[in-house]
Amino acid sequence: MDDQEHAIRRGRRRFLAIALGAPLLGGMIGALIVGQVADEGWAAWSAGQPPEWARITGLVLIVLGVLVELGALVWAARRGRLRSSRRSPLWAMSMRKRSRLVKQVRRGEPASDADLPTLTVVARQMVDGGWWPVLAAGLVVFMLGQALARSTSGVALGVFGLAAAMFALAGWHVHRDARRAAEFLRQHAPEAPAV
C-alpha cells in the first residue's frame, strides 16, 4: 500500500507541474511575442490610453471575473469537489492508460477487457470535474476585462483573445466530457463499486 500511495503522490505532483507549467510557459512565450512585436512598432494601433468606456467596462469585467473565480472555488471546496480525487488510484497510472480509460468513458463503450469498477472511478472523477468550466469562464471574463482596461495594441488584444478562446474551448471540452461521463454512469455502471 505504501508503494501505491507513493505512486499516487508522484502522479499528482506530475499533473500539477504540467498544469502550472504549461500556462506559465505559454504566458511567457505570449509576453515575448507581444514584446517583440511592440519593439518592431507593429503593435501601436493607437497612442495613449484606451477610451474611457473601455477602461470602465474592463474594470467591471475584471471584478466580475474575480468574483466568478472565487465563487466557483468556494462552491467546489464546500461540496468537496477540490479534494474528491486526491487519493484516487488513477494518479498511479500512466498518462497513456488514463487516456485510454477516458476515451472509453467518452465513447460510452467499454472495451471487451475493460475493468468496469475502474471505468466507474474515471467517470465519477470526470463528473466531479464538471465544475471547472466555471473557472474557465471566470478567466475568460477576467482576461477580457484586462484587455479592455489596459490595452491599446491590436496585437495585445489579439493575444488576449487567443488565450481567452483557448480557455473557453478547454472549458467547453471539460463540460462535454462531464456530461458524457454522467451518461456512461447511467448506462453502464450505476451500482458498480469504486476501486
PDB file of C-alpha atoms in Angstrom:
ATOM      1  CA  MET A   1       0.000   0.000   0.000  1.00  0.00           C
ATOM      2  CA  ASP A   2       2.932   2.308   0.688  1.00  0.00           C
ATOM      3  CA  ASP A   3       4.157   1.952  -2.914  1.00  0.00           C
ATOM      4  CA  GLN A   4       0.647   2.701  -4.181  1.00  0.00           C
ATOM      5  CA  GLU A   5       0.417   5.835  -2.006  1.00  0.00           C
ATOM      6  CA  HIS A   6       3.827   6.979  -3.240  1.00  0.00           C
ATOM      7  CA  ALA A   7       2.795   6.418  -6.869  1.00  0.00           C
ATOM      8  CA  ILE A   8      -0.428   8.385  -6.282  1.00  0.00           C
ATOM      9  CA  ARG A   9       1.518  11.328  -4.802  1.00  0.00           C
ATOM     10  CA  ARG A  10       4.045  11.227  -7.641  1.00  0.00           C
ATOM     11  CA  GLY A  11       1.238  11.228 -10.233  1.00  0.00           C
ATOM     12  CA  ARG A  12      -0.483  14.197  -8.555  1.00  0.00           C
ATOM     13  CA  ARG A  13       2.786  16.163  -8.436  1.00  0.00           C
ATOM     14  CA  ARG A  14       3.471  15.425 -12.109  1.00  0.00           C
ATOM     15  CA  PHE A  15      -0.026  16.609 -13.059  1.00  0.00           C
ATOM     16  CA  LEU A  16       0.306  19.807 -11.001  1.00  0.00           C
ATOM     17  CA  ALA A  17       3.702  20.549 -12.549  1.00  0.00           C
ATOM     18  CA  ILE A  18       2.225  20.225 -16.032  1.00  0.00           C
ATOM     19  CA  ALA A  19      -0.980  22.109 -15.120  1.00  0.00           C
ATOM     20  CA  LEU A  20       1.000  25.026 -13.676  1.00  0.00           C
ATOM     21  CA  GLY A  21       3.965  24.895 -16.026  1.00  0.00           C
ATOM     22  CA  ALA A  22       2.101  24.867 -19.335  1.00  0.00           C
ATOM     23  CA  PRO A  23       0.136  28.108 -18.764  1.00  0.00           C
ATOM     24  CA  LEU A  24       3.235  29.764 -17.298  1.00  0.00           C
ATOM     25  CA  LEU A  25       5.303  28.803 -20.321  1.00  0.00           C
ATOM     26  CA  GLY A  26       2.503  29.909 -22.660  1.00  0.00           C
ATOM     27  CA  GLY A  27       2.239  33.252 -20.856  1.00  0.00           C
ATOM     28  CA  MET A  28       5.992  33.814 -21.107  1.00  0.00           C
ATOM     29  CA  ILE A  29       6.000  32.996 -24.818  1.00  0.00           C
ATOM     30  CA  GLY A  30       2.993  35.281 -25.365  1.00  0.00           C
ATOM     31  CA  ALA A  31       4.701  38.108 -23.469  1.00  0.00           C
ATOM     32  CA  LEU A  32       7.842  37.645 -25.548  1.00  0.00           C
ATOM     33  CA  ILE A  33       5.844  37.723 -28.779  1.00  0.00           C
ATOM     34  CA  VAL A  34       3.920  40.839 -27.746  1.00  0.00           C
ATOM     35  CA  GLY A  35       7.165  42.493 -26.585  1.00  0.00           C
ATOM     36  CA  GLN A  36       8.938  41.658 -29.819  1.00  0.00           C
ATOM     37  CA  VAL A  37       6.045  42.885 -31.939  1.00  0.00           C
ATOM     38  CA  ALA A  38       5.811  46.066 -29.852  1.00  0.00           C
ATOM     39  CA  ASP A  39       9.533  46.704 -30.334  1.00  0.00           C
ATOM     40  CA  GLU A  40       9.058  46.443 -34.083  1.00  0.00           C
ATOM     41  CA  GLY A  41       6.331  49.088 -33.980  1.00  0.00           C
ATOM     42  CA  TRP A  42       3.546  46.781 -35.196  1.00  0.00           C
ATOM     43  CA  ALA A  43       1.522  46.967 -32.001  1.00  0.00           C
ATOM     44  CA  ALA A  44       0.794  50.668 -31.886  1.00  0.00           C
ATOM     45  CA  TRP A  45      -2.630  50.883 -33.432  1.00  0.00           C
ATOM     46  CA  SER A  46      -3.490  53.790 -31.234  1.00  0.00           C
ATOM     47  CA  ALA A  47      -1.463  56.019 -28.991  1.00  0.00           C
ATOM     48  CA  GLY A  48      -2.167  56.761 -25.359  1.00  0.00           C
ATOM     49  CA  GLN A  49      -4.819  55.318 -23.097  1.00  0.00           C
ATOM     50  CA  PRO A  50      -7.792  53.191 -24.134  1.00  0.00           C
ATOM     51  CA  PRO A  51     -11.124  55.023 -24.358  1.00  0.00           C
ATOM     52  CA  GLU A  52     -12.901  55.793 -21.088  1.00  0.00           C
ATOM     53  CA  TRP A  53     -15.773  53.392 -21.826  1.00  0.00           C
ATOM     54  CA  ALA A  54     -13.275  50.564 -22.458  1.00  0.00           C
ATOM     55  CA  ARG A  55     -11.429  51.191 -19.186  1.00  0.00           C
ATOM     56  CA  ILE A  56     -14.646  51.278 -17.122  1.00  0.00           C
ATOM     57  CA  THR A  57     -16.064  48.197 -18.836  1.00  0.00           C
ATOM     58  CA  GLY A  58     -12.732  46.449 -18.413  1.00  0.00           C
ATOM     59  CA  LEU A  59     -12.583  47.172 -14.687  1.00  0.00           C
ATOM     60  CA  VAL A  60     -16.144  45.893 -14.224  1.00  0.00           C
ATOM     61  CA  LEU A  61     -15.276  42.713 -16.125  1.00  0.00           C
ATOM     62  CA  ILE A  62     -12.093  42.203 -14.072  1.00  0.00           C
ATOM     63  CA  VAL A  63     -14.068  42.405 -10.830  1.00  0.00           C
ATOM     64  CA  LEU A  64     -16.782  40.121 -12.253  1.00  0.00           C
ATOM     65  CA  GLY A  65     -14.180  37.570 -13.364  1.00  0.00           C
ATOM     66  CA  VAL A  66     -12.544  37.532  -9.936  1.00  0.00           C
ATOM     67  CA  LEU A  67     -15.942  37.091  -8.253  1.00  0.00           C
ATOM     68  CA  VAL A  68     -16.791  34.169 -10.545  1.00  0.00           C
ATOM     69  CA  GLU A  69     -13.425  32.528  -9.786  1.00  0.00           C
ATOM     70  CA  LEU A  70     -13.769  32.969  -6.024  1.00  0.00           C
ATOM     71  CA  GLY A  71     -17.382  31.831  -6.043  1.00  0.00           C
ATOM     72  CA  ALA A  72     -16.515  28.686  -8.010  1.00  0.00           C
ATOM     73  CA  LEU A  73     -13.624  27.845  -5.688  1.00  0.00           C
ATOM     74  CA  VAL A  74     -15.717  28.356  -2.541  1.00  0.00           C
ATOM     75  CA  TRP A  75     -18.550  26.267  -4.014  1.00  0.00           C
ATOM     76  CA  ALA A  76     -16.148  23.461  -5.006  1.00  0.00           C
ATOM     77  CA  ALA A  77     -14.460  23.492  -1.586  1.00  0.00           C
ATOM     78  CA  ARG A  78     -17.793  23.302   0.264  1.00  0.00           C
ATOM     79  CA  ARG A  79     -19.036  20.471  -1.946  1.00  0.00           C
ATOM     80  CA  GLY A  80     -15.770  18.529  -1.552  1.00  0.00           C
ATOM     81  CA  ARG A  81     -15.006  18.695  -5.258  1.00  0.00           C
ATOM     82  CA  LEU A  82     -11.490  20.099  -4.763  1.00  0.00           C
ATOM     83  CA  ARG A  83     -10.346  17.024  -2.862  1.00  0.00           C
ATOM     84  CA  SER A  84     -12.646  14.406  -4.361  1.00  0.00           C
ATOM     85  CA  SER A  85      -9.930  12.643  -6.350  1.00  0.00           C
ATOM     86  CA  ARG A  86      -6.972  13.305  -4.072  1.00  0.00           C
ATOM     87  CA  ARG A  87      -6.386   9.641  -3.180  1.00  0.00           C
ATOM     88  CA  SER A  88      -7.603   8.139  -6.422  1.00  0.00           C
ATOM     89  CA  PRO A  89      -5.639   5.136  -7.697  1.00  0.00           C
ATOM     90  CA  LEU A  90      -5.804   6.670 -11.174  1.00  0.00           C
ATOM     91  CA  TRP A  91      -2.950   9.029 -10.231  1.00  0.00           C
ATOM     92  CA  ALA A  92      -0.660   5.985 -10.098  1.00  0.00           C
ATOM     93  CA  MET A  93      -1.475   5.047 -13.710  1.00  0.00           C
ATOM     94  CA  SER A  94       0.463   6.222 -16.712  1.00  0.00           C
ATOM     95  CA  MET A  95      -0.970   9.049 -18.825  1.00  0.00           C
ATOM     96  CA  ARG A  96      -1.441   6.634 -21.721  1.00  0.00           C
ATOM     97  CA  LYS A  97      -3.537   4.205 -19.649  1.00  0.00           C
ATOM     98  CA  ARG A  98      -5.653   7.007 -18.172  1.00  0.00           C
ATOM     99  CA  SER A  99      -6.175   8.411 -21.645  1.00  0.00           C
ATOM    100  CA  ARG A 100      -7.455   5.042 -22.888  1.00  0.00           C
ATOM    101  CA  LEU A 101      -9.859   4.821 -19.948  1.00  0.00           C
ATOM    102  CA  VAL A 102     -11.133   8.371 -20.531  1.00  0.00           C
ATOM    103  CA  LYS A 103     -11.699   7.600 -24.220  1.00  0.00           C
ATOM    104  CA  GLN A 104     -13.769   4.534 -23.307  1.00  0.00           C
ATOM    105  CA  VAL A 105     -15.898   6.636 -20.950  1.00  0.00           C
ATOM    106  CA  ARG A 106     -16.306   9.408 -23.545  1.00  0.00           C
ATOM    107  CA  ARG A 107     -17.477   6.960 -26.189  1.00  0.00           C
ATOM    108  CA  GLY A 108     -19.687   5.116 -23.721  1.00  0.00           C
ATOM    109  CA  GLU A 109     -18.269   1.831 -24.995  1.00  0.00           C
ATOM    110  CA  PRO A 110     -16.106  -0.130 -22.551  1.00  0.00           C
ATOM    111  CA  ALA A 111     -13.511  -2.347 -24.194  1.00  0.00           C
ATOM    112  CA  SER A 112     -14.107  -6.094 -24.059  1.00  0.00           C
ATOM    113  CA  ASP A 113     -11.389  -6.499 -21.408  1.00  0.00           C
ATOM    114  CA  ALA A 114     -12.326  -3.328 -19.503  1.00  0.00           C
ATOM    115  CA  ASP A 115     -12.380  -3.210 -15.718  1.00  0.00           C
ATOM    116  CA  LEU A 116     -15.822  -1.727 -15.031  1.00  0.00           C
ATOM    117  CA  PRO A 117     -15.068  -0.517 -11.467  1.00  0.00           C
ATOM    118  CA  THR A 118     -12.026   1.392 -12.723  1.00  0.00           C
ATOM    119  CA  LEU A 119     -14.058   2.916 -15.552  1.00  0.00           C
ATOM    120  CA  THR A 120     -16.645   3.906 -12.950  1.00  0.00           C
ATOM    121  CA  VAL A 121     -13.977   5.745 -10.953  1.00  0.00           C
ATOM    122  CA  VAL A 122     -12.833   7.528 -14.113  1.00  0.00           C
ATOM    123  CA  ALA A 123     -16.398   8.534 -14.975  1.00  0.00           C
ATOM    124  CA  ARG A 124     -17.096   9.774 -11.438  1.00  0.00           C
ATOM    125  CA  GLN A 125     -13.960  11.911 -11.481  1.00  0.00           C
ATOM    126  CA  MET A 126     -14.945  13.338 -14.849  1.00  0.00           C
ATOM    127  CA  VAL A 127     -18.373  14.217 -13.439  1.00  0.00           C
ATOM    128  CA  ASP A 128     -16.797  15.735 -10.316  1.00  0.00           C
ATOM    129  CA  GLY A 129     -14.543  17.845 -12.554  1.00  0.00           C
ATOM    130  CA  GLY A 130     -17.537  19.253 -14.419  1.00  0.00           C
ATOM    131  CA  TRP A 131     -17.346  22.497 -12.414  1.00  0.00           C
ATOM    132  CA  TRP A 132     -14.029  23.521 -13.986  1.00  0.00           C
ATOM    133  CA  PRO A 133     -15.707  25.296 -16.948  1.00  0.00           C
ATOM    134  CA  VAL A 134     -16.944  27.898 -14.457  1.00  0.00           C
ATOM    135  CA  LEU A 135     -13.290  28.643 -13.651  1.00  0.00           C
ATOM    136  CA  ALA A 136     -12.542  28.869 -17.363  1.00  0.00           C
ATOM    137  CA  ALA A 137     -15.467  31.275 -17.837  1.00  0.00           C
ATOM    138  CA  GLY A 138     -14.197  33.427 -14.973  1.00  0.00           C
ATOM    139  CA  LEU A 139     -10.744  33.529 -16.550  1.00  0.00           C
ATOM    140  CA  VAL A 140     -12.199  34.482 -19.930  1.00  0.00           C
ATOM    141  CA  VAL A 141     -14.184  37.350 -18.376  1.00  0.00           C
ATOM    142  CA  PHE A 142     -11.137  38.449 -16.367  1.00  0.00           C
ATOM    143  CA  MET A 143      -8.862  38.409 -19.434  1.00  0.00           C
ATOM    144  CA  LEU A 144     -11.398  40.322 -21.499  1.00  0.00           C
ATOM    145  CA  GLY A 145     -11.523  42.939 -18.750  1.00  0.00           C
ATOM    146  CA  GLN A 146      -7.714  43.135 -18.723  1.00  0.00           C
ATOM    147  CA  ALA A 147      -7.657  43.596 -22.485  1.00  0.00           C
ATOM    148  CA  LEU A 148     -10.273  46.341 -22.441  1.00  0.00           C
ATOM    149  CA  ALA A 149      -8.902  48.209 -19.420  1.00  0.00           C
ATOM    150  CA  ARG A 150      -5.237  48.319 -20.349  1.00  0.00           C
ATOM    151  CA  SER A 151      -4.525  47.579 -23.962  1.00  0.00           C
ATOM    152  CA  THR A 152      -4.459  49.921 -26.885  1.00  0.00           C
ATOM    153  CA  SER A 153      -2.470  47.495 -29.019  1.00  0.00           C
ATOM    154  CA  GLY A 154      -4.193  45.360 -31.607  1.00  0.00           C
ATOM    155  CA  VAL A 155      -1.587  42.619 -31.205  1.00  0.00           C
ATOM    156  CA  ALA A 156      -2.001  42.562 -27.407  1.00  0.00           C
ATOM    157  CA  LEU A 157      -5.773  42.365 -27.830  1.00  0.00           C
ATOM    158  CA  GLY A 158      -5.259  39.521 -30.302  1.00  0.00           C
ATOM    159  CA  VAL A 159      -3.063  37.599 -27.827  1.00  0.00           C
ATOM    160  CA  PHE A 160      -5.631  38.146 -25.044  1.00  0.00           C
ATOM    161  CA  GLY A 161      -8.357  36.973 -27.416  1.00  0.00           C
ATOM    162  CA  LEU A 162      -6.408  33.852 -28.356  1.00  0.00           C
ATOM    163  CA  ALA A 163      -5.788  32.967 -24.711  1.00  0.00           C
ATOM    164  CA  ALA A 164      -9.461  33.578 -23.860  1.00  0.00           C
ATOM    165  CA  ALA A 165     -10.535  31.373 -26.768  1.00  0.00           C
ATOM    166  CA  MET A 166      -8.242  28.582 -25.559  1.00  0.00           C
ATOM    167  CA  PHE A 167      -9.691  28.754 -22.026  1.00  0.00           C
ATOM    168  CA  ALA A 168     -13.237  28.819 -23.409  1.00  0.00           C
ATOM    169  CA  LEU A 169     -12.536  25.793 -25.623  1.00  0.00           C
ATOM    170  CA  ALA A 170     -10.979  23.878 -22.716  1.00  0.00           C
ATOM    171  CA  GLY A 171     -13.974  24.686 -20.509  1.00  0.00           C
ATOM    172  CA  TRP A 172     -16.425  23.524 -23.174  1.00  0.00           C
ATOM    173  CA  HIS A 173     -14.428  20.305 -23.610  1.00  0.00           C
ATOM    174  CA  VAL A 174     -14.469  19.542 -19.860  1.00  0.00           C
ATOM    175  CA  HIS A 175     -18.221  20.279 -19.656  1.00  0.00           C
ATOM    176  CA  ARG A 176     -18.951  17.989 -22.606  1.00  0.00           C
ATOM    177  CA  ASP A 177     -16.823  15.194 -21.103  1.00  0.00           C
ATOM    178  CA  ALA A 178     -18.597  15.524 -17.736  1.00  0.00           C
ATOM    179  CA  ARG A 179     -21.975  15.100 -19.472  1.00  0.00           C
ATOM    180  CA  ARG A 180     -20.709  12.044 -21.358  1.00  0.00           C
ATOM    181  CA  ALA A 181     -19.318  10.554 -18.136  1.00  0.00           C
ATOM    182  CA  ALA A 182     -22.666  11.044 -16.392  1.00  0.00           C
ATOM    183  CA  GLU A 183     -24.347   9.254 -19.285  1.00  0.00           C
ATOM    184  CA  PHE A 184     -21.780   6.446 -19.016  1.00  0.00           C
ATOM    185  CA  LEU A 185     -22.571   6.039 -15.318  1.00  0.00           C
ATOM    186  CA  ARG A 186     -26.310   5.904 -16.049  1.00  0.00           C
ATOM    187  CA  GLN A 187     -25.923   3.275 -18.774  1.00  0.00           C
ATOM    188  CA  HIS A 188     -23.060   1.037 -17.726  1.00  0.00           C
ATOM    189  CA  ALA A 189     -22.219   1.231 -14.064  1.00  0.00           C
ATOM    190  CA  PRO A 190     -24.949   2.661 -11.859  1.00  0.00           C
ATOM    191  CA  GLU A 191     -24.151   0.402  -8.910  1.00  0.00           C
ATOM    192  CA  ALA A 192     -20.544  -0.557  -9.608  1.00  0.00           C
ATOM    193  CA  PRO A 193     -18.297  -0.285  -6.557  1.00  0.00           C
ATOM    194  CA  ALA A 194     -15.440   2.215  -6.525  1.00  0.00           C
ATOM    195  CA  VAL A 195     -11.877   0.916  -6.827  1.00  0.00           C
TER     196      VAL A 195
END
